[in-house]
Each structure stands twice: as structure tokens, then as C-alpha cells.
PDB file of N, CA and C in Angstrom:
ATOM      1  N   MET X   1     108.241 104.161 235.123  1.00 56.00           N
ATOM      2  CA  MET X   1     107.191 104.813 235.776  1.00 56.00           C
ATOM      3  C   MET X   1     106.401 103.644 236.092  1.00 56.00           C
ATOM      4  N   ALA X   2     106.138 103.484 237.353  1.00 68.00           N
ATOM      5  CA  ALA X   2     105.379 102.044 238.033  1.00 68.00           C
ATOM      6  C   ALA X   2     103.816 102.808 238.123  1.00 68.00           C
ATOM      7  N   THR X   3     103.067 103.072 237.170  1.00 71.00           N
ATOM      8  CA  THR X   3     101.612 103.391 237.243  1.00 71.00           C
ATOM      9  C   THR X   3     100.985 102.181 236.815  1.00 71.00           C
ATOM     10  N   ARG X   4      99.579 101.981 237.210  1.00 72.00           N
ATOM     11  CA  ARG X   4      98.878 100.952 237.084  1.00 72.00           C
ATOM     12  C   ARG X   4      97.364 101.407 237.006  1.00 72.00           C
ATOM     13  N   ILE X   5      96.545 100.775 236.134  1.00 74.00           N
ATOM     14  CA  ILE X   5      95.028 101.262 235.931  1.00 74.00           C
ATOM     15  C   ILE X   5      94.411 100.010 237.014  1.00 74.00           C
ATOM     16  N   GLU X   6      93.654 100.635 237.796  1.00 74.00           N
ATOM     17  CA  GLU X   6      93.007  99.695 238.845  1.00 74.00           C
ATOM     18  C   GLU X   6      91.503 100.092 238.870  1.00 74.00           C
ATOM     19  N   ASN X   7      90.729  99.110 239.431  1.00 74.00           N
ATOM     20  CA  ASN X   7      89.239  99.246 239.467  1.00 74.00           C
ATOM     21  C   ASN X   7      88.873  98.463 240.846  1.00 74.00           C
ATOM     22  N   ALA X   8      88.213  99.277 241.744  1.00 73.00           N
ATOM     23  CA  ALA X   8      87.743  98.608 242.786  1.00 73.00           C
ATOM     24  C   ALA X   8      86.493  98.098 242.898  1.00 73.00           C
ATOM     25  N   CYS X   9      85.768  98.159 241.860  1.00 78.00           N
ATOM     26  CA  CYS X   9      84.215  97.499 241.628  1.00 78.00           C
ATOM     27  C   CYS X   9      84.186  96.084 242.028  1.00 78.00           C
ATOM     28  N   ASN X  10      83.116  95.729 242.859  1.00 77.00           N
ATOM     29  CA  ASN X  10      82.952  94.321 243.344  1.00 77.00           C
ATOM     30  C   ASN X  10      82.127  93.812 242.145  1.00 77.00           C
ATOM     31  N   GLY X  11      81.550  94.278 241.478  1.00 78.00           N
ATOM     32  CA  GLY X  11      80.463  93.706 240.407  1.00 78.00           C
ATOM     33  C   GLY X  11      79.241  93.235 241.037  1.00 78.00           C
ATOM     34  N   CYS X  12      78.703  94.078 241.630  1.00 82.00           N
ATOM     35  CA  CYS X  12      77.327  93.513 242.481  1.00 82.00           C
ATOM     36  C   CYS X  12      76.303  93.562 241.328  1.00 82.00           C
ATOM     37  N   ASP X  13      75.220  92.456 241.596  1.00 83.00           N
ATOM     38  CA  ASP X  13      74.170  92.323 240.768  1.00 83.00           C
ATOM     39  C   ASP X  13      73.585  93.597 240.546  1.00 83.00           C
ATOM     40  N   THR X  14      73.306  94.416 241.484  1.00 83.00           N
ATOM     41  CA  THR X  14      72.563  95.512 241.484  1.00 83.00           C
ATOM     42  C   THR X  14      73.681  96.713 241.849  1.00 83.00           C
ATOM     43  N   CYS X  15      74.062  97.637 241.228  1.00 80.00           N
ATOM     44  CA  CYS X  15      74.893  98.936 241.571  1.00 80.00           C
ATOM     45  C   CYS X  15      74.347  99.643 242.654  1.00 80.00           C
ATOM     46  N   LEU X  16      74.822  99.687 243.727  1.00 77.00           N
ATOM     47  CA  LEU X  16      74.540 100.395 245.028  1.00 77.00           C
ATOM     48  C   LEU X  16      75.195 101.812 245.142  1.00 77.00           C
ATOM     49  N   GLY X  17      75.979 102.172 243.979  1.00 74.00           N
ATOM     50  CA  GLY X  17      76.384 103.542 244.073  1.00 74.00           C
ATOM     51  C   GLY X  17      77.330 103.931 245.106  1.00 74.00           C
ATOM     52  N   CYS X  18      78.231 103.042 245.396  1.00 75.00           N
ATOM     53  CA  CYS X  18      79.240 103.167 246.377  1.00 75.00           C
ATOM     54  C   CYS X  18      80.520 103.887 246.039  1.00 75.00           C
ATOM     55  N   GLY X  19      80.603 104.284 244.869  1.00 67.00           N
ATOM     56  CA  GLY X  19      81.641 105.191 244.154  1.00 67.00           C
ATOM     57  C   GLY X  19      82.903 104.415 243.760  1.00 67.00           C
ATOM     58  N   ARG X  20      82.757 102.868 243.987  1.00 68.00           N
ATOM     59  CA  ARG X  20      84.005 102.031 243.431  1.00 68.00           C
ATOM     60  C   ARG X  20      84.187 101.840 241.946  1.00 68.00           C
ATOM     61  N   LYS X  21      82.964 102.045 241.319  1.00 71.00           N
ATOM     62  CA  LYS X  21      83.032 101.819 239.855  1.00 71.00           C
ATOM     63  C   LYS X  21      83.841 102.671 239.198  1.00 71.00           C
ATOM     64  N   GLY X  22      84.606 102.219 238.192  1.00 73.00           N
ATOM     65  CA  GLY X  22      85.498 103.003 237.498  1.00 73.00           C
ATOM     66  C   GLY X  22      86.852 102.789 237.517  1.00 73.00           C
ATOM     67  N   ASP X  23      87.686 103.018 236.502  1.00 75.00           N
ATOM     68  CA  ASP X  23      88.986 102.758 236.461  1.00 75.00           C
ATOM     69  C   ASP X  23      89.744 104.081 236.875  1.00 75.00           C
ATOM     70  N   TYR X  24      90.721 103.753 237.586  1.00 72.00           N
ATOM     71  CA  TYR X  24      91.736 104.965 237.984  1.00 72.00           C
ATOM     72  C   TYR X  24      93.309 104.684 237.967  1.00 72.00           C
ATOM     73  N   GLN X  25      94.041 105.551 237.814  1.00 77.00           N
ATOM     74  CA  GLN X  25      95.382 105.246 237.911  1.00 77.00           C
ATOM     75  C   GLN X  25      96.178 105.506 239.108  1.00 77.00           C
ATOM     76  N   VAL X  26      97.208 104.578 239.587  1.00 80.00           N
ATOM     77  CA  VAL X  26      97.692 104.679 240.708  1.00 80.00           C
ATOM     78  C   VAL X  26      99.366 104.620 240.486  1.00 80.00           C
ATOM     79  N   PHE X  27     100.107 105.114 241.536  1.00 85.00           N
ATOM     80  CA  PHE X  27     101.600 104.814 241.455  1.00 85.00           C
ATOM     81  C   PHE X  27     102.039 103.850 242.460  1.00 85.00           C
ATOM     82  N   TYR X  28     102.900 103.084 241.790  1.00 91.00           N
ATOM     83  CA  TYR X  28     103.766 102.026 242.748  1.00 91.00           C
ATOM     84  C   TYR X  28     105.222 102.438 242.707  1.00 91.00           C
ATOM     85  N   CYS X  29     105.768 102.261 243.927  1.00 94.00           N
ATOM     86  CA  CYS X  29     107.251 102.555 244.115  1.00 94.00           C
ATOM     87  C   CYS X  29     107.982 101.493 243.042  1.00 94.00           C
ATOM     88  N   ASP X  30     109.007 102.098 242.231  1.00 93.00           N
ATOM     89  CA  ASP X  30     109.793 101.318 241.256  1.00 93.00           C
ATOM     90  C   ASP X  30     110.633 100.324 241.903  1.00 93.00           C
ATOM     91  N   ASP X  31     110.988 100.744 243.225  1.00 95.00           N
ATOM     92  CA  ASP X  31     111.846 100.081 243.940  1.00 95.00           C
ATOM     93  C   ASP X  31     111.316  98.801 244.865  1.00 95.00           C
ATOM     94  N   CYS X  32     110.342  99.197 245.830  1.00 95.00           N
ATOM     95  CA  CYS X  32     109.831  98.304 246.746  1.00 95.00           C
ATOM     96  C   CYS X  32     108.338  97.857 246.243  1.00 95.00           C
ATOM     97  N   TRP X  33     107.867  98.406 245.298  1.00 93.00           N
ATOM     98  CA  TRP X  33     106.440  97.889 244.594  1.00 93.00           C
ATOM     99  C   TRP X  33     105.169  98.207 245.577  1.00 93.00           C
ATOM    100  N   THR X  34     105.418  99.125 246.587  1.00 93.00           N
ATOM    101  CA  THR X  34     103.996  99.367 247.547  1.00 93.00           C
ATOM    102  C   THR X  34     103.448 100.499 246.896  1.00 93.00           C
ATOM    103  N   LEU X  35     102.212 100.704 247.046  1.00 90.00           N
ATOM    104  CA  LEU X  35     101.415 101.560 246.620  1.00 90.00           C
ATOM    105  C   LEU X  35     101.863 102.893 247.164  1.00 90.00           C
ATOM    106  N   ILE X  36     101.705 103.783 246.421  1.00 91.00           N
ATOM    107  CA  ILE X  36     102.289 105.472 246.971  1.00 91.00           C
ATOM    108  C   ILE X  36     101.139 106.157 247.065  1.00 91.00           C
ATOM    109  N   GLU X  37     100.717 106.643 248.273  1.00 87.00           N
ATOM    110  CA  GLU X  37      99.216 107.091 248.711  1.00 87.00           C
ATOM    111  C   GLU X  37      99.406 108.738 248.629  1.00 87.00           C
ATOM    112  N   GLU X  38     100.543 109.124 249.184  1.00 88.00           N
ATOM    113  CA  GLU X  38     100.705 110.739 249.294  1.00 88.00           C
ATOM    114  C   GLU X  38     101.705 111.416 248.379  1.00 88.00           C
ATOM    115  N   LYS X  39     103.177 111.252 248.435  1.00 91.00           N
ATOM    116  CA  LYS X  39     104.045 111.973 247.494  1.00 91.00           C
ATOM    117  C   LYS X  39     104.531 110.919 246.879  1.00 91.00           C
ATOM    118  N   VAL X  40     105.018 111.093 245.491  1.00 92.00           N
ATOM    119  CA  VAL X  40     105.632 110.312 244.736  1.00 92.00           C
ATOM    120  C   VAL X  40     106.891 111.324 244.278  1.00 92.00           C
ATOM    121  N   TYR X  41     107.942 110.492 244.532  1.00 94.00           N
ATOM    122  CA  TYR X  41     109.648 111.291 244.376  1.00 94.00           C
ATOM    123  C   TYR X  41     109.911 110.672 242.991  1.00 94.00           C
ATOM    124  N   PHE X  42     110.700 111.801 241.935  1.00 92.00           N
ATOM    125  CA  PHE X  42     111.013 111.292 240.801  1.00 92.00           C
ATOM    126  C   PHE X  42     112.544 111.388 240.659  1.00 92.00           C
ATOM    127  N   GLN X  43     113.124 110.446 240.377  1.00 91.00           N
ATOM    128  CA  GLN X  43     114.477 110.339 240.186  1.00 91.00           C
ATOM    129  C   GLN X  43     114.912 109.453 239.153  1.00 91.00           C
ATOM    130  N   ASP X  44     115.958 109.641 238.232  1.00 89.00           N
ATOM    131  CA  ASP X  44     116.389 109.042 237.231  1.00 89.00           C
ATOM    132  C   ASP X  44     115.253 108.068 236.517  1.00 89.00           C
ATOM    133  N   GLU X  45     114.368 108.899 236.249  1.00 89.00           N
ATOM    134  CA  GLU X  45     113.301 108.499 235.389  1.00 89.00           C
ATOM    135  C   GLU X  45     112.433 107.090 236.025  1.00 89.00           C
ATOM    136  N   GLN X  46     112.605 107.274 237.396  1.00 91.00           N
ATOM    137  CA  GLN X  46     111.751 106.257 238.395  1.00 91.00           C
ATOM    138  C   GLN X  46     110.927 106.893 239.165  1.00 91.00           C
ATOM    139  N   ASP X  47     109.961 106.257 239.578  1.00 92.00           N
ATOM    140  CA  ASP X  47     109.030 106.773 240.986  1.00 92.00           C
ATOM    141  C   ASP X  47     109.336 106.086 242.058  1.00 92.00           C
ATOM    142  N   PHE X  48     109.371 106.967 243.298  1.00 95.00           N
ATOM    143  CA  PHE X  48     109.924 106.294 244.387  1.00 95.00           C
ATOM    144  C   PHE X  48     108.943 106.747 245.513  1.00 95.00           C
ATOM    145  N   CYS X  49     108.669 105.687 246.590  1.00 95.00           N
ATOM    146  CA  CYS X  49     108.142 106.341 247.887  1.00 95.00           C
ATOM    147  C   CYS X  49     109.126 107.141 248.841  1.00 95.00           C
ATOM    148  N   GLU X  50     108.845 107.708 249.841  1.00 95.00           N
ATOM    149  CA  GLU X  50     109.645 108.519 250.673  1.00 95.00           C
ATOM    150  C   GLU X  50     110.899 107.531 251.216  1.00 95.00           C
ATOM    151  N   ALA X  51     110.611 106.331 251.837  1.00 95.00           N
ATOM    152  CA  ALA X  51     111.679 105.474 252.249  1.00 95.00           C
ATOM    153  C   ALA X  51     112.577 104.999 250.983  1.00 95.00           C
ATOM    154  N   CYS X  52     112.075 104.831 249.758  1.00 96.00           N
ATOM    155  CA  CYS X  52     113.143 104.313 248.848  1.00 96.00           C
ATOM    156  C   CYS X  52     113.713 105.508 248.286  1.00 96.00           C
ATOM    157  N   ILE X  53     113.343 106.786 248.117  1.00 96.00           N
ATOM    158  CA  ILE X  53     114.090 107.725 247.627  1.00 96.00           C
ATOM    159  C   ILE X  53     115.101 107.999 248.403  1.00 96.00           C
ATOM    160  N   LEU X  54     115.131 107.915 249.758  1.00 96.00           N
ATOM    161  CA  LEU X  54     116.043 108.082 250.691  1.00 96.00           C
ATOM    162  C   LEU X  54     117.308 106.998 250.346  1.00 96.00           C
ATOM    163  N   GLU X  55     116.981 105.999 250.181  1.00 96.00           N
ATOM    164  CA  GLU X  55     117.946 104.715 249.950  1.00 96.00           C
ATOM    165  C   GLU X  55     118.402 105.061 248.314  1.00 96.00           C
ATOM    166  N   ASN X  56     117.830 105.459 247.738  1.00 95.00           N
ATOM    167  CA  ASN X  56     118.456 105.534 246.167  1.00 95.00           C
ATOM    168  C   ASN X  56     119.403 106.859 245.870  1.00 95.00           C
ATOM    169  N   ILE X  57     119.350 107.719 246.945  1.00 95.00           N
ATOM    170  CA  ILE X  57     120.321 109.062 246.715  1.00 95.00           C
ATOM    171  C   ILE X  57     121.636 108.586 247.456  1.00 95.00           C
ATOM    172  N   PRO X  58     122.596 109.012 246.739  1.00 95.00           N
ATOM    173  CA  PRO X  58     124.011 108.638 247.608  1.00 95.00           C
ATOM    174  C   PRO X  58     123.777 109.362 248.981  1.00 95.00           C
ATOM    175  N   HIS X  59     124.223 108.641 249.851  1.00 96.00           N
ATOM    176  CA  HIS X  59     124.455 109.091 251.448  1.00 96.00           C
ATOM    177  C   HIS X  59     125.472 108.293 252.163  1.00 96.00           C
ATOM    178  N   GLU X  60     125.633 108.999 253.225  1.00 95.00           N
ATOM    179  CA  GLU X  60     127.010 108.632 254.180  1.00 95.00           C
ATOM    180  C   GLU X  60     126.338 108.671 255.650  1.00 95.00           C
ATOM    181  N   GLU X  61     126.608 107.564 256.348  1.00 94.00           N
ATOM    182  CA  GLU X  61     125.955 107.448 257.607  1.00 94.00           C
ATOM    183  C   GLU X  61     126.923 107.974 258.684  1.00 94.00           C
ATOM    184  N   ASN X  62     126.492 108.406 259.914  1.00 94.00           N
ATOM    185  CA  ASN X  62     127.194 108.985 260.964  1.00 94.00           C
ATOM    186  C   ASN X  62     128.051 109.994 260.643  1.00 94.00           C
ATOM    187  N   MET X  63     127.685 111.150 259.874  1.00 94.00           N
ATOM    188  CA  MET X  63     128.429 112.184 259.256  1.00 94.00           C
ATOM    189  C   MET X  63     128.295 113.495 260.335  1.00 94.00           C
ATOM    190  N   VAL X  64     129.143 114.205 260.646  1.00 95.00           N
ATOM    191  CA  VAL X  64     129.227 115.563 261.144  1.00 95.00           C
ATOM    192  C   VAL X  64     129.143 116.689 259.943  1.00 95.00           C
ATOM    193  N   PHE X  65     128.023 117.399 259.805  1.00 96.00           N
ATOM    194  CA  PHE X  65     128.112 118.249 258.463  1.00 96.00           C
ATOM    195  C   PHE X  65     127.128 119.418 259.057  1.00 96.00           C
ATOM    196  N   ASP X  66     127.214 120.314 258.145  1.00 96.00           N
ATOM    197  CA  ASP X  66     126.239 121.586 258.257  1.00 96.00           C
ATOM    198  C   ASP X  66     125.532 121.279 256.754  1.00 96.00           C
ATOM    199  N   CYS X  67     124.183 121.446 256.826  1.00 96.00           N
ATOM    200  CA  CYS X  67     123.240 121.102 255.781  1.00 96.00           C
ATOM    201  C   CYS X  67     123.232 122.392 254.928  1.00 96.00           C
ATOM    202  N   ASP X  68     123.872 122.180 253.391  1.00 97.00           N
ATOM    203  CA  ASP X  68     124.087 123.319 252.597  1.00 97.00           C
ATOM    204  C   ASP X  68     122.715 124.045 252.168  1.00 97.00           C
ATOM    205  N   ARG X  69     121.477 123.399 252.511  1.00 96.00           N
ATOM    206  CA  ARG X  69     120.341 124.106 252.378  1.00 96.00           C
ATOM    207  C   ARG X  69     119.763 124.747 253.652  1.00 96.00           C
ATOM    208  N   CYS X  70     119.594 124.334 254.526  1.00 96.00           N
ATOM    209  CA  CYS X  70     118.709 124.999 255.841  1.00 96.00           C
ATOM    210  C   CYS X  70     120.017 125.770 256.815  1.00 96.00           C
ATOM    211  N   GLY X  71     121.397 125.216 256.553  1.00 96.00           N
ATOM    212  CA  GLY X  71     122.369 125.477 257.312  1.00 96.00           C
ATOM    213  C   GLY X  71     122.591 125.054 258.679  1.00 96.00           C
ATOM    214  N   LYS X  72     121.760 123.985 259.076  1.00 96.00           N
ATOM    215  CA  LYS X  72     121.744 123.339 260.329  1.00 96.00           C
ATOM    216  C   LYS X  72     122.922 122.605 260.551  1.00 96.00           C
ATOM    217  N   HIS X  73     123.491 122.392 261.838  1.00 96.00           N
ATOM    218  CA  HIS X  73     124.633 121.624 262.075  1.00 96.00           C
ATOM    219  C   HIS X  73     123.989 120.148 262.571  1.00 96.00           C
ATOM    220  N   PHE X  74     124.543 119.074 262.123  1.00 95.00           N
ATOM    221  CA  PHE X  74     124.241 117.786 262.604  1.00 95.00           C
ATOM    222  C   PHE X  74     125.514 117.009 263.009  1.00 95.00           C
ATOM    223  N   GLU X  75     125.426 116.343 264.076  1.00 93.00           N
ATOM    224  CA  GLU X  75     126.398 115.368 264.773  1.00 93.00           C
ATOM    225  C   GLU X  75     125.870 113.875 264.441  1.00 93.00           C
ATOM    226  N   GLU X  76     126.612 113.072 263.931  1.00 92.00           N
ATOM    227  CA  GLU X  76     126.423 111.704 263.607  1.00 92.00           C
ATOM    228  C   GLU X  76     125.092 111.398 263.136  1.00 92.00           C
ATOM    229  N   ARG X  77     124.741 112.081 261.762  1.00 94.00           N
ATOM    230  CA  ARG X  77     123.640 111.991 261.241  1.00 94.00           C
ATOM    231  C   ARG X  77     123.831 111.348 259.727  1.00 94.00           C
ATOM    232  N   THR X  78     122.773 110.923 259.108  1.00 95.00           N
ATOM    233  CA  THR X  78     123.019 110.581 257.745  1.00 95.00           C
ATOM    234  C   THR X  78     122.995 112.028 256.708  1.00 95.00           C
ATOM    235  N   MET X  79     123.983 112.012 255.778  1.00 96.00           N
ATOM    236  CA  MET X  79     124.094 113.085 255.015  1.00 96.00           C
ATOM    237  C   MET X  79     123.913 112.671 253.608  1.00 96.00           C
ATOM    238  N   TRP X  80     123.004 113.425 252.789  1.00 96.00           N
ATOM    239  CA  TRP X  80     122.624 113.002 251.511  1.00 96.00           C
ATOM    240  C   TRP X  80     123.354 113.890 250.566  1.00 96.00           C
ATOM    241  N   LEU X  81     123.972 113.097 249.527  1.00 95.00           N
ATOM    242  CA  LEU X  81     124.772 113.951 248.480  1.00 95.00           C
ATOM    243  C   LEU X  81     123.710 114.155 247.161  1.00 95.00           C
ATOM    244  N   LEU X  82     123.319 115.415 246.944  1.00 94.00           N
ATOM    245  CA  LEU X  82     122.397 115.499 245.998  1.00 94.00           C
ATOM    246  C   LEU X  82     122.824 116.847 245.345  1.00 94.00           C
ATOM    247  N   ASN X  83     123.204 116.836 243.802  1.00 92.00           N
ATOM    248  CA  ASN X  83     123.484 117.884 242.952  1.00 92.00           C
ATOM    249  C   ASN X  83     124.499 118.844 243.581  1.00 92.00           C
ATOM    250  N   GLY X  84     125.615 118.075 244.181  1.00 94.00           N
ATOM    251  CA  GLY X  84     126.780 118.714 244.783  1.00 94.00           C
ATOM    252  C   GLY X  84     126.634 119.355 246.040  1.00 94.00           C
ATOM    253  N   LYS X  85     125.300 119.045 246.779  1.00 95.00           N
ATOM    254  CA  LYS X  85     125.069 119.489 247.942  1.00 95.00           C
ATOM    255  C   LYS X  85     125.101 118.482 249.067  1.00 95.00           C
ATOM    256  N   ASP X  86     125.485 118.953 250.231  1.00 96.00           N
ATOM    257  CA  ASP X  86     125.486 117.935 251.615  1.00 96.00           C
ATOM    258  C   ASP X  86     124.102 118.438 252.188  1.00 96.00           C
ATOM    259  N   LEU X  87     122.945 117.509 252.080  1.00 96.00           N
ATOM    260  CA  LEU X  87     121.892 117.581 252.693  1.00 96.00           C
ATOM    261  C   LEU X  87     121.256 116.913 253.741  1.00 96.00           C
ATOM    262  N   CYS X  88     120.518 117.412 254.699  1.00 96.00           N
ATOM    263  CA  CYS X  88     119.715 116.636 255.826  1.00 96.00           C
ATOM    264  C   CYS X  88     118.694 116.086 255.107  1.00 96.00           C
ATOM    265  N   GLU X  89     118.108 115.045 255.877  1.00 95.00           N
ATOM    266  CA  GLU X  89     116.791 114.360 255.295  1.00 95.00           C
ATOM    267  C   GLU X  89     115.750 115.343 254.899  1.00 95.00           C
ATOM    268  N   ASP X  90     115.233 116.274 255.889  1.00 95.00           N
ATOM    269  CA  ASP X  90     114.343 117.122 255.419  1.00 95.00           C
ATOM    270  C   ASP X  90     114.511 117.933 254.151  1.00 95.00           C
ATOM    271  N   CYS X  91     115.665 118.351 254.011  1.00 96.00           N
ATOM    272  CA  CYS X  91     116.117 119.223 252.788  1.00 96.00           C
ATOM    273  C   CYS X  91     116.029 118.430 251.548  1.00 96.00           C
ATOM    274  N   VAL X  92     116.772 116.927 251.595  1.00 96.00           N
ATOM    275  CA  VAL X  92     116.838 116.218 250.519  1.00 96.00           C
ATOM    276  C   VAL X  92     115.560 115.818 249.890  1.00 96.00           C
ATOM    277  N   LEU X  93     114.635 115.671 250.781  1.00 95.00           N
ATOM    278  CA  LEU X  93     113.045 115.247 250.543  1.00 95.00           C
ATOM    279  C   LEU X  93     112.345 116.491 249.707  1.00 95.00           C
ATOM    280  N   GLN X  94     113.162 117.748 250.059  1.00 95.00           N
ATOM    281  CA  GLN X  94     112.204 118.982 249.754  1.00 95.00           C
ATOM    282  C   GLN X  94     112.863 119.278 248.196  1.00 95.00           C
ATOM    283  N   GLU X  95     114.419 118.912 248.100  1.00 94.00           N
ATOM    284  CA  GLU X  95     115.048 119.132 246.690  1.00 94.00           C
ATOM    285  C   GLU X  95     114.697 118.234 245.655  1.00 94.00           C
ATOM    286  N   VAL X  96     114.191 116.988 245.846  1.00 95.00           N
ATOM    287  CA  VAL X  96     114.091 115.821 244.800  1.00 95.00           C
ATOM    288  C   VAL X  96     112.715 116.305 244.326  1.00 95.00           C
ATOM    289  N   PRO X  97     112.812 116.235 243.011  1.00 93.00           N
ATOM    290  CA  PRO X  97     111.494 116.593 242.367  1.00 93.00           C
ATOM    291  C   PRO X  97     110.195 115.645 242.766  1.00 93.00           C
ATOM    292  N   GLN X  98     109.095 116.084 243.143  1.00 92.00           N
ATOM    293  CA  GLN X  98     107.908 115.320 243.630  1.00 92.00           C
ATOM    294  C   GLN X  98     106.777 115.808 243.381  1.00 92.00           C
ATOM    295  N   GLU X  99     105.678 115.140 243.688  1.00 88.00           N
ATOM    296  CA  GLU X  99     104.335 115.704 243.479  1.00 88.00           C
ATOM    297  C   GLU X  99     103.515 114.990 244.266  1.00 88.00           C
ATOM    298  N   ASN X 100     102.128 115.535 244.909  1.00 87.00           N
ATOM    299  CA  ASN X 100     101.349 114.898 245.534  1.00 87.00           C
ATOM    300  C   ASN X 100     100.590 113.880 244.433  1.00 87.00           C
ATOM    301  N   VAL X 101     100.252 112.799 244.878  1.00 81.00           N
ATOM    302  CA  VAL X 101      99.689 111.785 244.157  1.00 81.00           C
ATOM    303  C   VAL X 101      98.308 112.395 243.323  1.00 81.00           C
ATOM    304  N   GLU X 102      97.595 112.992 244.413  1.00 76.00           N
ATOM    305  CA  GLU X 102      96.120 113.595 243.922  1.00 76.00           C
ATOM    306  C   GLU X 102      96.164 114.578 242.805  1.00 76.00           C
ATOM    307  N   ASP X 103      97.577 115.079 242.672  1.00 75.00           N
ATOM    308  CA  ASP X 103      97.703 116.260 241.726  1.00 75.00           C
ATOM    309  C   ASP X 103      98.327 115.655 240.388  1.00 75.00           C
ATOM    310  N   CYS X 104      98.651 114.301 240.430  1.00 71.00           N
ATOM    311  CA  CYS X 104      99.243 113.813 239.195  1.00 71.00           C
ATOM    312  C   CYS X 104      97.948 113.319 238.278  1.00 71.00           C
ATOM    313  N   PHE X 105      96.678 112.864 238.934  1.00 60.00           N
ATOM    314  CA  PHE X 105      95.802 112.298 238.012  1.00 60.00           C
ATOM    315  C   PHE X 105      94.398 113.022 238.580  1.00 60.00           C
ATOM    316  N   GLU X 106      93.703 113.114 237.463  1.00 52.00           N
ATOM    317  CA  GLU X 106      92.276 113.758 237.687  1.00 52.00           C
ATOM    318  C   GLU X 106      91.602 112.787 238.852  1.00 52.00           C
ATOM    319  N   LYS X 107      90.650 113.379 239.411  1.00 44.00           N
ATOM    320  CA  LYS X 107      89.828 112.607 240.343  1.00 44.00           C
ATOM    321  C   LYS X 107      88.940 111.868 239.567  1.00 44.00           C
ATOM    322  N   GLU X 108      88.353 112.303 238.289  1.00 43.00           N
ATOM    323  CA  GLU X 108      87.413 111.510 237.665  1.00 43.00           C
ATOM    324  C   GLU X 108      88.023 110.201 237.177  1.00 43.00           C
ATOM    325  N   SER X 109      87.149 109.454 236.705  1.00 39.00           N
ATOM    326  CA  SER X 109      87.592 107.984 235.906  1.00 39.00           C
ATOM    327  C   SER X 109      88.637 108.257 234.905  1.00 39.00           C
ATOM    328  N   TYR X 110      89.767 107.400 234.979  1.00 40.00           N
ATOM    329  CA  TYR X 110      90.847 107.690 233.874  1.00 40.00           C
ATOM    330  C   TYR X 110      90.526 107.238 232.635  1.00 40.00           C
ATOM    331  N   PHE X 111      89.364 106.299 232.400  1.00 41.00           N
ATOM    332  CA  PHE X 111      89.075 106.231 230.986  1.00 41.00           C
ATOM    333  C   PHE X 111      87.704 106.780 230.774  1.00 41.00           C
ATOM    334  N   ASP X 112      87.302 107.359 229.525  1.00 44.00           N
ATOM    335  CA  ASP X 112      85.902 108.150 229.209  1.00 44.00           C
ATOM    336  C   ASP X 112      84.998 106.881 228.990  1.00 44.00           C
ATOM    337  N   ASP X 113      83.728 107.128 229.895  1.00 42.00           N
ATOM    338  CA  ASP X 113      82.666 106.021 229.672  1.00 42.00           C
ATOM    339  C   ASP X 113      82.008 105.859 228.417  1.00 42.00           C
TER     340      ASP X 113
END
């Protein structure tokens, strides 16, 4: 799990109350190490951004298939193989365990003052 404690305080001589003071926890993608700002996807005990979760789930390019979740027919599209199902991009993103970043941590400071 790539989480880190950060603090955006500039250490001004006199605190202006800008709201940047205080420690908070953030998610980073375990694959590309970019900050995850919206949804974090969980797979094999790792945290991924949307682009990297799609790369880390087995998939095949240029397939003709019917999605096992939504039933739509696709011609020459990428098909993801997850839990024995052939899935389109929208459905695989819904099937992978995920959570909104703001729901993972409380809005208040990570540490007690």
C-alpha cells in the first residue's frame, strides 16, 4: 500500500490560517507512483490509479466479444479477464475493489494535535 503522510504547511513566521497546516495521508499508485486524487483501485494488495489497474489486469487487445457483465457487443476492443469473466473497460473498473480517496481517510488531521 503506497500511502504517505504529507504536510503542505509553508512554515510562515505568522500563521495566516490558510488551512495548509496539519498532516494528512495520501495514496500513491504502486505502479507509476503518481498521486491518486479520486478513486483508488485495490488489486493483489496494491493500490492503483485507473490507468495502471487496467494495465495490471490480464487483457487482450483487438477482441470481438460480448461483455459478461453489461452484455454489450464489442468489435476490436480490449477485453479484460477478471474472475473468469470477459469484461469491457467500464465493467472491469466497476468490478475491481475501489474506494473514493476522500472516503479512505478522515478530512481532519491524520495525527492528533
